[in-house]
Amino acid sequence: MAAPVSGGGRLCRLAWRRRAGALHSGAQPAALGREPGKVAAAQSGVAPWRAVVGLEVHAQISSNSKIFSGSQVQFTAPPNSLVSFFDASLPGTLPVLNRRCVEAAVMTGLALSCSINKKSLFDRKHYFYADLPAGYQITQQRLPIAVNGNLSYTLCVGAKQSQMVTKNVRIKQIQLEQDSGKSLHNDARSQTFIDLNRAGVGLMEVVMEPDMCCGEEAAAAVRELQLILQTLGSSQAIMAEGQLRVDANVSVHHPGESYGVRTEVKNINSLRFLARAVDYEIQRQIEELENGGTILNETRAFDYKLGCTIPMRDKEGKQDYRFMPEPNLPPLILYDAKSLPANIDDQQVVNIDWIQERLPDLPSVKRVRLVEQYGILPEHSFTLLVLEELWKGEGKTPLQIVKEKRLELIQNQRELDQICQAVMEGHQEEVMEIKAGNKKVLNKLIGLVQRATQRRADPILVKQILEKKLSQ
Amino acid sequence: MLRAALREVSTALKEGQVSPTELCQRCLSLIKATKCLNAYITVTEDTALRQAEESEKRYRRGQSLGDLDGIPVAVKDNFSTTGIETTCASNMLKGYIPPYNATVVQKLLDQGAVLIGKTNLDEFAMGSGSTDGIFGPVRNPWSYSKQYREKCGQNSHLENEDSSWLITGGSSGGSAAAVSSFTCFAALGSDTGGSTRNPAAHCGVVGLKPTYGLVSRHGLIPLVNSMDVPGILTRCVDDAATVLGVLAGHDPKDSTTVQDPFNPFKLPSVIDVGKLCIGIPKEYHIPGLSSETLKVWSKAADLFENAGARVIEVSLPHTCYSIVCYHVLCAAEVASNMARFDGLEYGHRSNMDKSTESMYAATRREGFNDVVRGRILSGNYFLLKQNYEKYFIKAQKVRRLIANDFVNVFSSGVDVLLTPTTLRDAVPYVEFIKEDNRTRSAQDDIFTQAANMSGLPAASIPTALSEKGLPIGLQFVGRAFQELQLLTVAKWFEKQAKFPILQLQEMLDHADALSHQKISLSS
């Protein structure tokens, strides 16, 4: 069973154990019950493992037209109806950079506390595939538009998932690039259908450093990124529509040793599958290594029906993409208030400071405000924020919602005290057990208080009150 | 009329001395009569006549669009033309009919020019002879000239000269031959390493390579994106300036065109070169240079000096590295640009259907000739991760040094450089094909490709006839975006050189005899 340890800070101290019994298909990774303060129980002879997870998130840019051509961006449309001459790679066509895509990337970079590169470059990444008409993708390999940022996200921890822990993941870079078309295989008839509607849609690739240690962290990080993108409007980030796709890089190693060989799990398109795929892959690697095998530096896909990762046959061996500068696009130059040349047509330039000034409040800021100003529980702030968008249409403010749903914390100490007292009196047996030394039962009492207060009590405060009473 | 300069024809059209349809028909007849030159891949007879009729209506209303209205022009077959097959002389694009016009083509049409046909070239513009396309080689019109045949003692019929005809040079040989043989008044070529200037020199016409970034490449099927420019071929320098005035300027569809506004210019009629400084690069005096060309070059330098110009020797020290550097960068970009030809969206598709990969491989093997495939293979080799630094990056660095050579020379007071365009006059086809394409390109591009590496404007001007009676051209290289100065100097030189007009009458008489139609070049 996975033995948990976790805390705050960047380095995840979660230690993994191989699950008892072999991995079998259909198995779900066990829920990680983590309790603060618990240390991994050492099992005889088996050293603990640490997992390291990095992510490459591809977010489709929310824009009217594609990143290098004027054809429309639309999720559902008849196949090959949104394809310009450039998208179809007709000879002689040239890329023209879409300003809105640049702004989206700058917004996202600023929201993720990145340094925006005032000069960035475009490159060609070559490979042959039916959904890549030009035989290369235009991307930013040498010098991307934004680097060195970070993303804070929160996890619910504790037995009842009621404690919030803040985690950090470093953002290595954000790069602008083209999306590919879609291919649909009909193996029975040996046919492949190509739809180029998606070919050339603008993407922001957000690269997250391997600061995560399990599927839950990966999913939480991506969820927060999703909220940020949606708040900015730079991407609608709807995973089900393919607007947000995740590739996970997973490896395992023993604490104190260097990182292991990593595998890449590609094209995960839901948060649930992301968590499952990552956790499965971690377990698979542990099992493989403990059986004396080795991990191949390979690309794998997640089979969501079987719940496992499988090697992707056509991506065997390391691909050499023969990167080359894109000769048809000059370097992308961005300005700020200081470097902006005089007498310039501001339709022709992107001003980083101008964009910074107009950034909306990010989800983390909004949550803090909800908790501080309206006194609601932190975990409710998450739900509220998501619902805020829904309710916006009905004209209600968060405060009205809080009052309506009676979500505000019980601040009155006396009231809390009375409720705790009542619970204790109603559960004398449990009180006796605690006094006899069985501390675990305290959690039951806390839970009863929560129920009585409709979860409007701060659990830490409740615990303090109960402990004080029990020691009397 | 067919030998006249653009402005004269334009005046004649305005004054009704000749009509656009007459002009068009004469050119079409002449094309038929000179069919053996193989200069045209597609002759757009119907659309040309239609365009000529439209032009005629405009002239009758007194609403001509400008100097190019009603003027027959030809376009190299690597420019995209709506509804007109664009092949790049390759099996890969045989039958490909583009749905859009290249910007430069559109600009010509917007000025009322009459598109008379798409001209022949080396496959995908790779070559210096216009011999390696699927439609066969282009013949230099001077092969049938009175001047050449007299000098070579040829008195027999044309048929016997079938084996000794000369190449046009390349890769824009079709366009050069078309202009040279009077079948059109101007033609578009492309220039990546000299592909406009080289055939211009061999065919005795003016070949202008504009500054990189001045003229849009949108619709020009690329060879090397960082070096390609559309080239202009005409029979005199004034005409080149006229055409440039129509084509130059920023194109939002081409992000590598400069934003600065371009002002079309008319070259002065009185030119004084006394204040100029002409540079003669000493590294261009190489062993392979024919003694004739060397003589012509020296004479030209003297001409400038006698007119009061300062003529000095200059140095472009990295010249010896430029051919190798060019080949590395060219191959790398070719490998990349050709990756789109997979048979899926357009062009040739192989019948092989076992798998996508095998279909790709078969399509590309069937669609490309050896020259193209060779460059793709070497280009991919240079771009491999383990080779990128020592080939591609290294070549980019050397390219910077070569470009700096020119910057240094031009900032030391030199206005224009004067060099040969080619090593010698045109050779017979049977001799040319003794060496392979790569060897020939390396030899023939030697004076021209540095201008592509550095992005500078350059023009080849017909200067004199060789002992064989064949054209020798000299090249002028100017400062970036200083086409006005470059062409002014070139125009002065053209006036001094008094290059003779191609005498093709005998060939045409022969064609008459075959077709019973009298074609005359005299007005």
Tab-separated table of C-alpha atoms in Angstrom, chain A residues 24-394:
chain	number	residue	atom	x	y	z
A	24	HIS	CA	-3.903	-6.041	-12.894
A	25	SER	CA	-5.944	-4.316	-15.509
A	26	GLY	CA	-8.943	-2.483	-14.295
A	27	ALA	CA	-7.252	-1.728	-11.013
A	28	GLN	CA	-7.626	1.758	-9.751
A	29	PRO	CA	-4.712	3.223	-7.887
A	30	ALA	CA	-5.676	3.243	-4.228
A	31	ALA	CA	-6.763	6.549	-2.841
A	32	LEU	CA	-3.871	8.066	-1.028
A	33	GLY	CA	-5.052	8.580	2.493
A	34	ARG	CA	-2.619	11.007	3.840
A	35	GLU	CA	-2.522	12.137	7.366
A	36	PRO	CA	-0.282	14.897	8.478
A	37	GLY	CA	2.525	13.706	10.649
A	38	LYS	CA	2.381	10.038	9.677
A	39	VAL	CA	5.649	8.509	8.644
A	40	ALA	CA	6.037	5.708	6.140
A	41	ALA	CA	6.039	2.305	7.784
A	42	ALA	CA	9.104	0.504	6.557
A	43	GLN	CA	8.352	-2.898	5.118
A	44	SER	CA	10.975	-5.562	5.377
A	45	GLY	CA	13.721	-5.206	2.785
A	46	VAL	CA	11.864	-2.948	0.331
A	47	ALA	CA	13.267	0.583	0.033
A	48	PRO	CA	10.794	3.395	-0.554
A	49	TRP	CA	10.379	4.982	-3.991
A	50	ARG	CA	9.896	8.582	-4.913
A	51	ALA	CA	8.041	9.569	-8.069
A	52	VAL	CA	8.771	12.633	-10.169
A	53	VAL	CA	6.152	14.039	-12.526
A	54	GLY	CA	6.590	16.847	-15.058
A	55	LEU	CA	3.916	18.054	-17.457
A	56	GLU	CA	3.649	19.568	-20.937
A	57	VAL	CA	0.265	21.185	-21.236
A	58	HIS	CA	-1.020	22.226	-24.667
A	59	ALA	CA	-3.709	24.879	-24.464
A	60	GLN	CA	-5.552	26.007	-27.594
A	61	ILE	CA	-5.545	29.764	-27.831
A	62	SER	CA	-8.965	31.364	-27.803
A	63	SER	CA	-8.853	33.487	-30.955
A	64	ASN	CA	-10.965	34.102	-34.039
A	65	SER	CA	-8.364	32.859	-36.470
A	66	LYS	CA	-5.398	30.532	-36.483
A	67	ILE	CA	-1.918	31.484	-35.358
A	68	PHE	CA	-0.336	31.860	-38.798
A	69	SER	CA	-3.288	32.117	-41.154
A	70	GLY	CA	-6.665	33.751	-41.395
A	71	SER	CA	-8.897	30.695	-41.340
A	72	GLN	CA	-11.419	30.443	-38.556
A	73	VAL	CA	-11.052	28.607	-35.261
A	74	GLN	CA	-14.138	26.609	-34.370
A	75	PHE	CA	-14.619	23.350	-32.505
A	76	THR	CA	-17.366	21.756	-34.533
A	77	ALA	CA	-17.484	22.337	-38.258
A	78	PRO	CA	-17.750	20.076	-41.306
A	79	PRO	CA	-14.401	18.380	-41.940
A	80	ASN	CA	-11.905	20.437	-43.931
A	81	SER	CA	-14.160	23.493	-44.022
A	82	LEU	CA	-11.826	25.757	-42.015
A	83	VAL	CA	-8.671	25.251	-44.048
A	84	SER	CA	-6.775	28.096	-45.710
A	85	PHE	CA	-4.193	27.620	-48.466
A	86	PHE	CA	-1.481	27.978	-45.862
A	87	ASP	CA	-3.068	25.366	-43.557
A	88	ALA	CA	-3.159	22.917	-46.466
A	89	SER	CA	0.525	23.678	-47.073
A	90	LEU	CA	-0.053	24.768	-50.666
A	91	PRO	CA	3.335	25.583	-52.161
A	92	GLY	CA	4.274	29.247	-52.006
A	93	THR	CA	2.136	30.139	-48.985
A	94	LEU	CA	3.760	31.923	-46.047
A	95	PRO	CA	2.945	32.240	-42.314
A	96	VAL	CA	1.695	35.561	-40.918
A	97	LEU	CA	1.692	35.812	-37.099
A	98	ASN	CA	-1.657	36.467	-35.397
A	99	ARG	CA	-1.360	39.294	-32.886
A	100	ARG	CA	-4.109	37.989	-30.619
A	101	CYS	CA	-2.138	34.745	-30.122
A	102	VAL	CA	0.893	36.717	-29.009
A	103	GLU	CA	-1.218	38.684	-26.527
A	104	ALA	CA	-2.733	35.472	-25.152
A	105	ALA	CA	0.721	34.040	-24.519
A	106	VAL	CA	1.945	37.248	-22.860
A	107	MET	CA	-1.146	37.356	-20.611
A	108	THR	CA	-0.627	33.752	-19.613
A	109	GLY	CA	3.073	34.287	-18.994
A	110	LEU	CA	2.390	37.288	-16.765
A	111	ALA	CA	-0.308	35.408	-14.844
A	112	LEU	CA	2.203	32.621	-14.198
A	113	SER	CA	4.850	35.102	-13.009
A	114	CYS	CA	7.103	34.361	-15.981
A	115	SER	CA	9.744	36.596	-17.503
A	116	ILE	CA	8.474	37.643	-20.891
A	117	ASN	CA	11.210	37.462	-23.509
A	118	LYS	CA	11.199	40.707	-25.447
A	119	LYS	CA	12.729	38.812	-28.325
A	120	SER	CA	11.616	35.291	-29.140
A	121	LEU	CA	12.174	33.115	-32.189
A	122	PHE	CA	10.250	30.616	-34.292
A	123	ASP	CA	11.558	27.246	-35.442
A	124	ARG	CA	10.509	24.346	-37.618
A	125	LYS	CA	10.156	20.924	-36.015
A	126	HIS	CA	10.191	18.292	-38.755
A	127	TYR	CA	8.412	14.955	-38.808
A	128	PHE	CA	6.215	13.179	-41.330
A	129	TYR	CA	2.637	12.522	-40.321
A	130	ALA	CA	-0.580	12.699	-42.263
A	131	ASP	CA	-2.071	15.396	-40.020
A	132	LEU	CA	0.944	17.681	-40.483
A	133	PRO	CA	0.623	18.949	-44.063
A	134	ALA	CA	3.860	20.912	-44.238
A	135	GLY	CA	5.973	18.082	-42.842
A	136	TYR	CA	6.981	20.394	-40.023
A	137	GLN	CA	5.372	22.236	-37.131
A	138	ILE	CA	6.197	25.878	-36.471
A	139	THR	CA	7.112	26.163	-32.787
A	140	GLN	CA	9.511	28.007	-30.476
A	141	GLN	CA	12.366	25.742	-29.554
A	142	ARG	CA	15.392	28.011	-29.227
A	143	LEU	CA	13.883	31.043	-27.512
A	144	PRO	CA	10.253	30.867	-26.347
A	145	ILE	CA	8.051	33.826	-25.490
A	146	ALA	CA	8.009	33.311	-21.680
A	147	VAL	CA	10.257	31.513	-19.170
A	148	ASN	CA	10.836	30.877	-15.459
A	149	GLY	CA	7.456	31.265	-13.872
A	150	ASN	CA	5.570	29.380	-11.225
A	151	LEU	CA	2.129	28.094	-10.454
A	152	SER	CA	0.624	27.649	-6.982
A	153	TYR	CA	-2.082	25.097	-6.525
A	154	THR	CA	-3.885	23.616	-3.558
A	155	LEU	CA	-4.575	20.089	-2.447
A	156	CYS	CA	-7.159	18.890	0.029
A	157	VAL	CA	-5.416	16.649	2.519
A	158	GLY	CA	-6.274	14.875	5.723
A	159	ALA	CA	-8.548	11.922	6.378
A	160	LYS	CA	-11.643	13.918	5.608
A	161	GLN	CA	-9.973	15.922	2.832
A	162	SER	CA	-10.659	19.072	4.808
A	163	GLN	CA	-7.197	20.481	5.123
A	164	MET	CA	-5.743	22.703	2.436
A	165	VAL	CA	-2.088	22.502	1.483
A	166	THR	CA	-0.516	24.897	-0.997
A	167	LYS	CA	1.953	23.507	-3.482
A	168	ASN	CA	4.172	25.076	-6.070
A	169	VAL	CA	5.285	23.945	-9.482
A	170	ARG	CA	7.879	25.837	-11.503
A	171	ILE	CA	6.948	26.829	-15.036
A	172	LYS	CA	9.919	26.223	-17.289
A	173	GLN	CA	8.548	28.029	-20.313
A	174	ILE	CA	5.572	28.919	-22.458
A	175	GLN	CA	5.959	28.597	-26.223
A	176	LEU	CA	3.709	29.475	-29.138
A	177	GLU	CA	3.136	26.771	-31.733
A	178	GLN	CA	0.745	25.280	-34.284
A	179	ASP	CA	-1.764	22.554	-33.564
A	180	SER	CA	-1.902	19.641	-35.996
A	181	GLY	CA	-4.898	18.330	-37.879
A	182	LYS	CA	-6.840	15.270	-36.807
A	183	SER	CA	-6.601	11.787	-38.209
A	184	LEU	CA	-9.255	9.129	-37.846
A	185	HIS	CA	-8.285	5.551	-38.557
A	186	ASN	CA	-10.575	2.942	-40.008
A	187	ASP	CA	-8.355	-0.085	-39.592
A	188	ALA	CA	-10.928	-2.487	-40.985
A	189	ARG	CA	-10.693	-0.787	-44.365
A	190	SER	CA	-7.079	0.341	-44.046
A	191	GLN	CA	-8.209	3.907	-44.366
A	192	THR	CA	-7.213	7.066	-42.584
A	193	PHE	CA	-9.324	10.195	-42.771
A	194	ILE	CA	-7.644	13.532	-42.294
A	195	ASP	CA	-9.452	16.635	-41.054
A	196	LEU	CA	-7.322	19.772	-41.244
A	197	ASN	CA	-9.753	22.094	-39.439
A	198	ARG	CA	-7.507	21.988	-36.392
A	199	ALA	CA	-4.267	22.289	-38.364
A	200	GLY	CA	-2.670	25.622	-37.582
A	201	VAL	CA	-4.812	26.548	-34.570
A	202	GLY	CA	-2.647	28.460	-32.099
A	203	LEU	CA	-1.335	26.599	-29.066
A	204	MET	CA	0.432	27.690	-25.927
A	205	GLU	CA	2.617	24.909	-24.622
A	206	VAL	CA	3.110	25.351	-20.874
A	207	VAL	CA	6.020	23.251	-19.613
A	208	MET	CA	5.911	22.405	-15.897
A	209	GLU	CA	9.076	21.211	-14.193
A	210	PRO	CA	9.057	17.784	-12.510
A	211	ASP	CA	8.025	19.206	-9.134
A	212	MET	CA	4.990	16.993	-8.740
A	213	CYS	CA	4.999	13.530	-7.236
A	214	CYS	CA	1.729	11.835	-8.020
A	215	GLY	CA	-1.416	11.900	-10.114
A	216	GLU	CA	-3.383	13.989	-7.675
A	217	GLU	CA	-0.804	16.766	-7.679
A	218	ALA	CA	-0.614	16.705	-11.453
A	219	ALA	CA	-4.381	16.948	-11.761
A	220	ALA	CA	-4.593	19.740	-9.180
A	221	ALA	CA	-1.891	21.739	-10.949
A	222	VAL	CA	-3.593	21.377	-14.306
A	223	ARG	CA	-6.939	22.261	-12.762
A	224	GLU	CA	-5.519	25.513	-11.406
A	225	LEU	CA	-3.908	26.294	-14.755
A	226	GLN	CA	-7.245	25.657	-16.420
A	227	LEU	CA	-8.972	28.160	-14.113
A	228	ILE	CA	-6.282	30.740	-14.762
A	229	LEU	CA	-6.555	30.360	-18.534
A	230	GLN	CA	-10.322	30.619	-18.371
A	231	THR	CA	-10.132	33.709	-16.168
A	232	LEU	CA	-7.688	35.351	-18.570
A	233	GLY	CA	-9.702	34.278	-21.567
A	234	SER	CA	-6.503	33.213	-23.312
A	235	SER	CA	-7.873	29.702	-23.659
A	236	GLN	CA	-11.257	28.172	-22.935
A	237	ALA	CA	-9.256	25.140	-21.792
A	238	ILE	CA	-12.124	22.664	-22.065
A	239	MET	CA	-10.387	19.303	-21.940
A	240	ALA	CA	-13.342	17.407	-23.335
A	241	GLU	CA	-13.141	19.524	-26.486
A	242	GLY	CA	-9.427	18.988	-26.849
A	243	GLN	CA	-8.638	22.598	-25.987
A	244	LEU	CA	-6.347	21.437	-23.185
A	245	ARG	CA	-4.198	18.347	-23.594
A	246	VAL	CA	-1.566	17.051	-21.225
A	247	ASP	CA	1.578	14.992	-21.724
A	248	ALA	CA	3.025	13.633	-18.491
A	249	ASN	CA	6.704	12.805	-17.935
A	250	VAL	CA	7.032	10.218	-15.187
A	251	SER	CA	10.003	8.602	-13.501
A	252	VAL	CA	10.785	6.957	-10.182
A	253	HIS	CA	13.912	6.748	-8.036
A	254	HIS	CA	15.014	5.901	-4.511
A	255	PRO	CA	15.325	8.880	-2.193
A	256	GLY	CA	18.866	10.186	-2.270
A	257	GLU	CA	19.623	8.704	-5.692
A	258	SER	CA	19.468	10.456	-9.039
A	259	TYR	CA	16.273	10.600	-11.074
A	260	GLY	CA	15.318	7.484	-13.032
A	261	VAL	CA	14.611	7.061	-16.737
A	262	ARG	CA	11.409	8.833	-17.618
A	263	THR	CA	8.554	7.843	-19.848
A	264	GLU	CA	6.146	10.184	-21.552
A	265	VAL	CA	2.424	9.532	-21.394
A	266	LYS	CA	0.851	11.473	-24.234
A	267	ASN	CA	-2.387	13.214	-25.042
A	268	ILE	CA	-4.347	12.830	-21.847
A	269	ASN	CA	-7.596	14.714	-22.189
A	270	SER	CA	-9.277	14.627	-18.789
A	271	LEU	CA	-8.172	15.416	-15.261
A	272	ARG	CA	-9.397	12.083	-13.952
A	273	PHE	CA	-7.453	10.181	-16.600
A	274	LEU	CA	-4.411	12.314	-15.885
A	275	ALA	CA	-4.366	11.322	-12.216
A	276	ARG	CA	-5.016	7.678	-13.052
A	277	ALA	CA	-2.497	7.519	-15.859
A	278	VAL	CA	0.251	9.082	-13.780
A	279	ASP	CA	-0.392	6.876	-10.763
A	280	TYR	CA	-0.609	3.769	-12.941
A	281	GLU	CA	2.650	4.606	-14.658
A	282	ILE	CA	4.375	5.185	-11.312
A	283	GLN	CA	3.221	1.796	-10.068
A	284	ARG	CA	4.176	0.120	-13.331
A	285	GLN	CA	7.691	1.521	-13.183
A	286	ILE	CA	8.138	0.522	-9.545
A	287	GLU	CA	7.000	-2.994	-10.291
A	288	GLU	CA	9.217	-3.243	-13.327
A	289	LEU	CA	12.285	-2.082	-11.440
A	290	GLU	CA	11.633	-4.224	-8.399
A	291	ASN	CA	11.342	-7.221	-10.709
A	292	GLY	CA	14.828	-6.439	-11.982
A	293	GLY	CA	13.677	-4.855	-15.254
A	294	THR	CA	14.565	-1.501	-16.765
A	295	ILE	CA	12.489	1.463	-17.830
A	296	LEU	CA	12.689	2.458	-21.494
A	297	ASN	CA	12.754	6.111	-22.408
A	298	GLU	CA	9.618	5.706	-24.461
A	299	THR	CA	6.310	7.306	-25.269
A	300	ARG	CA	3.155	5.699	-23.987
A	301	ALA	CA	-0.562	6.272	-24.377
A	302	PHE	CA	-3.206	5.909	-21.691
A	303	ASP	CA	-5.860	3.316	-22.424
A	304	TYR	CA	-8.730	4.674	-20.384
A	305	LYS	CA	-10.849	1.552	-20.823
A	306	LEU	CA	-8.172	-0.724	-19.400
A	307	GLY	CA	-6.867	1.907	-17.024
A	308	CYS	CA	-3.261	1.375	-18.002
A	309	THR	CA	-0.511	2.873	-20.132
A	310	ILE	CA	0.654	1.129	-23.275
A	311	PRO	CA	3.631	1.786	-25.534
A	312	MET	CA	2.891	3.810	-28.660
A	313	ARG	CA	4.184	1.709	-31.512
A	314	ASP	CA	4.917	4.408	-34.036
A	315	LYS	CA	6.936	6.533	-31.676
A	316	GLU	CA	9.593	3.976	-30.943
A	317	GLY	CA	13.157	5.149	-30.915
A	318	LYS	CA	14.251	8.717	-30.412
A	319	GLN	CA	13.016	11.067	-33.079
A	320	ASP	CA	15.394	13.632	-34.496
A	321	TYR	CA	13.199	16.588	-35.348
A	322	ARG	CA	15.905	18.383	-37.313
A	323	PHE	CA	15.037	21.739	-35.781
A	324	MET	CA	15.771	24.700	-38.036
A	325	PRO	CA	14.951	28.401	-37.667
A	326	GLU	CA	11.699	29.349	-39.427
A	327	PRO	CA	13.058	31.603	-42.183
A	328	ASN	CA	9.711	33.184	-43.061
A	329	LEU	CA	9.127	34.739	-39.633
A	330	PRO	CA	11.451	37.441	-38.329
A	331	PRO	CA	12.189	37.477	-34.556
A	332	LEU	CA	9.148	38.411	-32.470
A	333	ILE	CA	9.889	41.680	-30.702
A	334	LEU	CA	7.736	42.788	-27.774
A	335	TYR	CA	7.851	46.156	-26.062
A	336	ASP	CA	7.166	47.627	-22.683
A	337	ALA	CA	6.471	51.192	-21.686
A	338	LYS	CA	10.192	51.947	-21.515
A	339	SER	CA	11.266	50.437	-24.801
A	340	LEU	CA	8.244	51.452	-26.872
A	341	PRO	CA	9.506	53.547	-29.804
A	342	ALA	CA	7.892	56.917	-30.343
A	343	ASN	CA	5.572	57.478	-33.299
A	344	ILE	CA	4.789	53.813	-33.574
A	345	ASP	CA	1.443	52.560	-34.763
A	346	ASP	CA	0.235	50.673	-31.690
A	347	GLN	CA	-1.627	48.266	-33.909
A	348	GLN	CA	1.788	47.047	-35.001
A	349	VAL	CA	3.277	46.312	-31.579
A	350	VAL	CA	2.493	44.339	-28.447
A	351	ASN	CA	3.139	46.246	-25.208
A	352	ILE	CA	3.749	43.966	-22.223
A	353	ASP	CA	2.981	46.669	-19.651
A	354	TRP	CA	-0.304	47.494	-21.339
A	355	ILE	CA	-1.315	43.855	-21.049
A	356	GLN	CA	-0.136	43.625	-17.431
A	357	GLU	CA	-2.302	46.572	-16.446
A	358	ARG	CA	-5.363	44.912	-17.883
A	359	LEU	CA	-4.910	41.467	-16.353
A	360	PRO	CA	-8.036	40.398	-14.476
A	361	ASP	CA	-7.856	39.140	-10.877
A	362	LEU	CA	-6.546	35.598	-10.846
A	363	PRO	CA	-8.436	32.775	-9.105
A	364	SER	CA	-6.015	32.709	-6.133
A	365	VAL	CA	-6.557	36.402	-5.502
A	366	LYS	CA	-10.304	36.071	-5.737
A	367	ARG	CA	-10.328	33.160	-3.298
A	368	VAL	CA	-8.333	35.031	-0.681
A	369	ARG	CA	-10.702	37.920	-0.993
A	370	LEU	CA	-13.739	35.686	-0.560
A	371	VAL	CA	-12.297	34.119	2.586
A	372	GLU	CA	-11.070	37.347	4.114
A	373	GLN	CA	-13.943	39.603	3.214
A	374	TYR	CA	-16.849	37.250	3.612
A	375	GLY	CA	-15.498	34.829	6.141
A	376	ILE	CA	-16.271	31.607	4.359
A	377	LEU	CA	-14.324	28.393	4.581
A	378	PRO	CA	-11.376	28.169	2.251
A	379	GLU	CA	-12.605	25.014	0.560
A	380	HIS	CA	-15.885	26.698	-0.210
A	381	SER	CA	-14.053	29.499	-1.902
A	382	PHE	CA	-12.939	27.011	-4.520
A	383	THR	CA	-16.432	25.890	-5.248
A	384	LEU	CA	-17.716	29.432	-5.222
A	385	LEU	CA	-15.184	30.609	-7.685
A	386	VAL	CA	-16.196	27.983	-10.137
A	387	LEU	CA	-19.834	28.631	-9.565
A	388	GLU	CA	-19.325	32.363	-9.778
A	389	GLU	CA	-19.287	32.137	-13.478
A	390	LEU	CA	-22.547	30.236	-13.492
A	391	TRP	CA	-24.253	32.615	-11.142
A	392	LYS	CA	-22.934	35.720	-12.782
A	393	GLY	CA	-25.666	35.315	-15.272
A	394	GLU	CA	-28.307	35.542	-12.565
